[in-house]
Amino acid sequence: RWLDSLKQTHEAATDSKVQIVTLCDREGDFYEFFEFANKIGASALVRARGDRIINKSSRYSEKTDTRLWSYMQNLPNKGAIQVELPAREQRAARTATLETRFGSFTMNPPRNNIRHKTEDLPDLKLNAVYIVERHPPSGEEALEWMLLTDLPITNFDEAVEKVRWYCLRWRIEVFHKILKSGLRVEECRLGTAERLIRYLTVMGIIALRIFWITMISRSHPELPCTTLLAEDEWKVLYSKIHQTKVLPKKVPSIYEAIRWIARLGGFLARKGDGEPGPIMLWRGWKRLCDLSEGWSLALG
């Protein structure tokens, strides 16, 4: 599935002015993935999974026993960067300060790969970025990433760019969480693949809107809520939350509207509750749709 996905993504990139980079978590760290990316000319950025032996001069070389982690740890620290870590069940949100090392290496085909019997498997020239948090907060696990890529990394800025790209991968997880936990698409029991595809298409559009609302509320909270809500939607939302028919003269901000929607979904909005997540927003959004429909019927 990893190779098929990489192929389909590469073939879909018909605009030569746009660079497509495939981001993968540790499941994508295997030789055949990088080999195929090199073969079709695709770009990839993958978090390393195993501390493999690298830079071997031959398949059966006994003179080198260089492992990826020790090789990268011995490279000089090129500077510090900061990464925002979202809150998880057993981790509070924080800003991590990370040492940054980068360099090139040779990924060799696995020694016991069965394809050696029929093929001449190539060595692959790759680059790596290694970041590590030396002084995490007390009781917190230190952040440590090893990122592998076929893209050039010749300076500190290019290394930081790859780290920033990988940080965006978490948004894919948020989108999937909305689909699975919020919309509960895995519980769908349609009888044919064709119906399931249509269902997932519609749910994907809804999930994307919830995801977009979550992101824009954090990046541009000062915008008017009409950026994402229709006139009737924000008015019924305001009336419901404040239990009044008297509307404000100024359109509320996105920040205010998002928290009101989340409150419809069960968000308590206490001082220590942080920002509402996508599941609360999805529950509140469903409630807002019902309220808006009732509002329209009452006025109609």
XYZ file of C-alpha atoms in Angstrom:
300
model
C 0.000 0.000 0.000
C 2.916 2.334 0.648
C 4.324 1.844 -2.825
C 0.904 2.120 -4.478
C 0.176 5.329 -2.586
C 3.536 6.809 -3.557
C 2.954 5.906 -7.207
C -0.549 7.367 -7.312
C 0.575 10.573 -5.626
C 3.484 10.964 -8.030
C 1.267 10.372 -11.060
C -1.310 12.877 -9.813
C 1.315 15.636 -9.654
C 0.941 16.860 -13.215
C 1.991 20.461 -12.503
C 5.745 20.636 -12.981
C 5.907 23.861 -10.943
C 4.587 22.129 -7.819
C 6.820 19.864 -5.765
C 5.032 16.970 -4.064
C 6.712 15.494 -0.995
C 5.284 12.339 0.579
C 5.475 12.357 4.389
C 5.474 9.030 6.213
C 5.669 7.902 9.803
C 7.920 5.032 10.834
C 5.858 2.437 8.969
C 7.215 3.905 5.741
C 10.837 3.299 6.725
C 11.855 0.328 4.612
C 14.349 -0.059 1.800
C 11.841 -0.800 -0.980
C 9.998 2.477 -0.337
C 13.104 4.608 -0.868
C 14.196 2.423 -3.762
C 10.860 2.929 -5.531
C 10.882 6.683 -4.810
C 14.337 6.872 -6.402
C 13.164 4.834 -9.386
C 10.174 7.041 -10.246
C 11.785 10.332 -9.202
C 9.459 10.997 -6.246
C 10.380 12.991 -3.137
C 9.809 11.560 0.327
C 10.380 12.418 3.973
C 10.153 9.501 6.416
C 10.698 9.148 10.142
C 13.303 6.447 10.770
C 12.223 3.314 12.593
C 15.283 1.104 12.959
C 18.914 1.734 13.825
C 20.144 0.134 10.616
C 23.722 -0.426 9.526
C 24.709 2.162 6.892
C 27.593 3.095 4.593
C 28.595 -0.508 3.869
C 31.158 -0.884 1.090
C 29.673 -4.222 0.032
C 26.865 -6.598 0.954
C 29.119 -8.816 3.068
C 31.460 -6.112 4.321
C 32.780 -6.895 7.783
C 34.927 -3.776 8.147
C 32.078 -1.367 8.758
C 29.545 -1.551 11.515
C 28.324 2.049 11.387
C 24.794 2.448 12.652
C 22.522 5.311 11.745
C 21.905 6.688 15.236
C 25.522 6.692 16.384
C 26.618 8.131 13.023
C 24.207 11.069 13.313
C 24.867 11.617 17.033
C 28.564 12.094 16.291
C 27.879 14.880 13.795
C 28.183 18.479 15.082
C 25.126 20.271 16.452
C 24.217 22.922 13.858
C 21.776 24.893 15.979
C 18.615 24.833 18.057
C 15.029 24.926 16.858
C 11.716 25.005 18.686
C 8.785 22.703 17.969
C 5.279 23.093 19.370
C 4.064 19.762 20.795
C 0.287 19.308 21.073
C -1.232 17.898 24.236
C -1.852 14.152 24.450
C -3.419 11.896 27.049
C -0.231 11.607 29.111
C 1.564 14.764 27.929
C 0.840 18.440 28.342
C 1.321 20.798 25.410
C 4.766 22.410 25.394
C 7.454 24.036 23.285
C 10.457 21.730 22.852
C 13.964 23.114 22.202
C 15.902 20.698 20.014
C 19.492 20.197 18.922
C 19.769 19.747 15.153
C 22.197 17.587 13.219
C 22.093 16.666 9.559
C 24.201 14.759 7.075
C 24.231 12.324 4.169
C 24.612 8.564 4.282
C 24.239 5.434 2.155
C 21.257 3.182 2.728
C 22.250 -0.353 1.755
C 19.748 -3.033 0.733
C 19.026 -5.539 3.514
C 21.588 -8.316 3.464
C 18.996 -11.090 3.525
C 16.626 -9.573 0.979
C 15.386 -12.429 -1.210
C 15.606 -10.205 -4.300
C 19.415 -10.464 -4.182
C 19.028 -13.827 -5.942
C 17.626 -12.280 -9.110
C 18.434 -8.551 -8.959
C 21.313 -6.186 -8.375
C 19.857 -4.010 -5.643
C 21.306 -0.475 -5.567
C 22.726 1.473 -2.664
C 20.727 4.653 -2.037
C 22.187 8.062 -1.265
C 19.986 9.736 1.350
C 20.083 12.575 3.836
C 19.081 12.533 7.493
C 18.039 15.131 10.034
C 18.435 14.205 13.688
C 16.780 16.333 16.355
C 16.804 15.633 20.082
C 15.555 17.395 23.200
C 18.374 17.416 25.756
C 16.481 18.971 28.638
C 12.811 17.898 28.657
C 10.554 18.940 31.550
C 10.656 16.735 34.620
C 8.613 13.584 34.072
C 8.301 14.142 30.314
C 9.830 11.920 27.642
C 12.418 13.701 25.509
C 11.486 14.363 21.891
C 13.780 12.570 19.419
C 13.246 12.298 15.666
C 15.392 10.855 12.923
C 14.073 11.982 9.544
C 15.238 10.399 6.283
C 14.818 12.007 2.887
C 16.007 11.933 -0.695
C 15.804 15.739 -0.802
C 19.007 17.789 -0.551
C 19.997 19.166 2.863
C 23.030 21.423 2.561
C 22.469 23.928 5.376
C 20.676 24.523 8.663
C 17.667 26.243 7.073
C 17.005 23.287 4.789
C 17.202 20.919 7.759
C 14.720 23.042 9.728
C 12.429 23.092 6.698
C 12.244 19.283 6.713
C 11.435 19.251 10.434
C 8.645 21.781 9.888
C 7.261 19.638 7.094
C 7.208 16.578 9.301
C 5.391 18.546 12.012
C 2.553 19.008 9.511
C 2.079 15.242 9.368
C 0.212 15.394 12.673
C -2.593 17.198 10.872
C -3.213 14.015 8.896
C -3.744 12.214 12.207
C -6.207 14.915 13.308
C -8.147 14.528 10.055
C -8.323 10.745 10.511
C -9.418 11.195 14.125
C -12.327 13.348 12.957
C -13.306 10.692 10.417
C -13.023 7.764 12.833
C -13.919 9.142 16.276
C -16.152 12.023 15.255
C -17.964 10.776 12.162
C -17.453 7.103 13.075
C -17.043 6.048 9.468
C -15.704 2.626 10.498
C -19.145 1.753 11.829
C -20.694 2.148 8.377
C -22.142 -1.130 7.073
C -23.102 -0.322 3.492
C -23.420 -3.403 1.324
C -21.316 -2.442 -1.720
C -17.993 -0.745 -2.346
C -19.632 1.819 -4.631
C -21.991 2.985 -1.883
C -19.159 3.018 0.646
C -17.031 5.215 -1.645
C -19.859 7.728 -2.014
C -20.418 7.732 1.745
C -16.727 8.263 2.518
C -16.559 11.063 -0.053
C -19.331 12.983 1.693
C -17.912 12.281 5.144
C -14.467 13.346 3.928
C -15.829 16.752 2.900
C -17.496 17.189 6.293
C -14.347 16.085 8.128
C -12.261 18.506 6.078
C -14.509 21.396 7.076
C -14.294 20.492 10.760
C -10.533 20.180 10.400
C -10.344 23.563 8.657
C -12.427 25.186 11.384
C -10.101 23.749 14.032
C -6.995 25.068 12.275
C -8.301 28.529 11.383
C -9.523 29.109 14.934
C -5.929 28.743 16.102
C -4.148 30.541 13.275
C -6.543 33.476 12.668
C -8.780 33.837 15.741
C -9.329 37.557 15.140
C -11.207 37.162 11.823
C -14.982 37.723 11.809
C -16.957 34.519 12.255
C -18.703 35.148 8.908
C -15.487 33.755 7.412
C -16.808 30.293 8.237
C -20.453 30.768 9.304
C -23.476 31.925 7.337
C -25.463 34.901 8.619
C -28.224 32.745 10.101
C -25.709 30.347 11.663
C -23.834 32.874 13.766
C -27.051 34.639 14.796
C -28.749 31.484 16.068
C -25.482 30.458 17.722
C -25.225 33.777 19.579
C -28.888 33.665 20.607
C -28.583 30.101 21.922
C -25.416 30.665 23.939
C -26.490 33.996 25.430
C -30.186 33.152 25.722
C -31.206 36.425 24.077
C -32.805 37.729 20.900
C -30.748 40.927 20.995
C -27.847 40.522 18.573
C -24.545 42.415 18.836
C -23.843 45.300 16.477
C -20.421 43.885 15.656
C -19.996 40.423 14.161
C -18.262 38.132 16.719
C -14.759 36.829 16.023
C -13.887 33.313 14.924
C -12.355 32.681 18.352
C -15.630 33.483 20.108
C -17.782 31.527 17.656
C -15.590 28.427 17.819
C -15.789 28.276 21.593
C -19.566 28.724 21.442
C -19.867 25.869 18.937
C -17.677 23.689 21.173
C -19.903 24.506 24.149
C -22.835 23.108 22.186
C -20.783 19.917 21.939
C -20.044 19.663 25.648
C -16.941 21.852 25.973
C -16.984 23.534 29.414
C -14.677 26.441 28.485
C -13.035 26.572 31.924
C -9.732 28.370 32.408
C -7.712 25.151 32.457
C -9.496 23.421 29.572
C -7.313 24.839 26.783
C -8.651 25.080 23.247
C -11.521 22.860 22.061
C -10.567 19.907 19.895
C -12.139 18.619 16.682
C -14.434 16.085 18.383
C -16.090 18.752 20.544
C -16.395 20.961 17.487
C -17.995 18.145 15.492
C -20.587 17.492 18.191
C -21.304 21.194 18.503
C -21.486 21.592 14.739
C -24.182 18.928 14.486
C -26.145 20.715 17.171
C -25.718 24.050 15.379
C -27.023 22.544 12.128
C -30.173 21.404 13.932
C -30.631 24.824 15.529
C -30.087 26.598 12.205
C -32.657 24.401 10.490
C -35.194 25.132 13.254
C -34.396 28.862 12.995
C -35.000 28.796 9.236
C -38.305 26.920 9.628
C -39.472 29.364 12.276
C -38.696 32.365 10.077
C -39.964 30.742 6.917
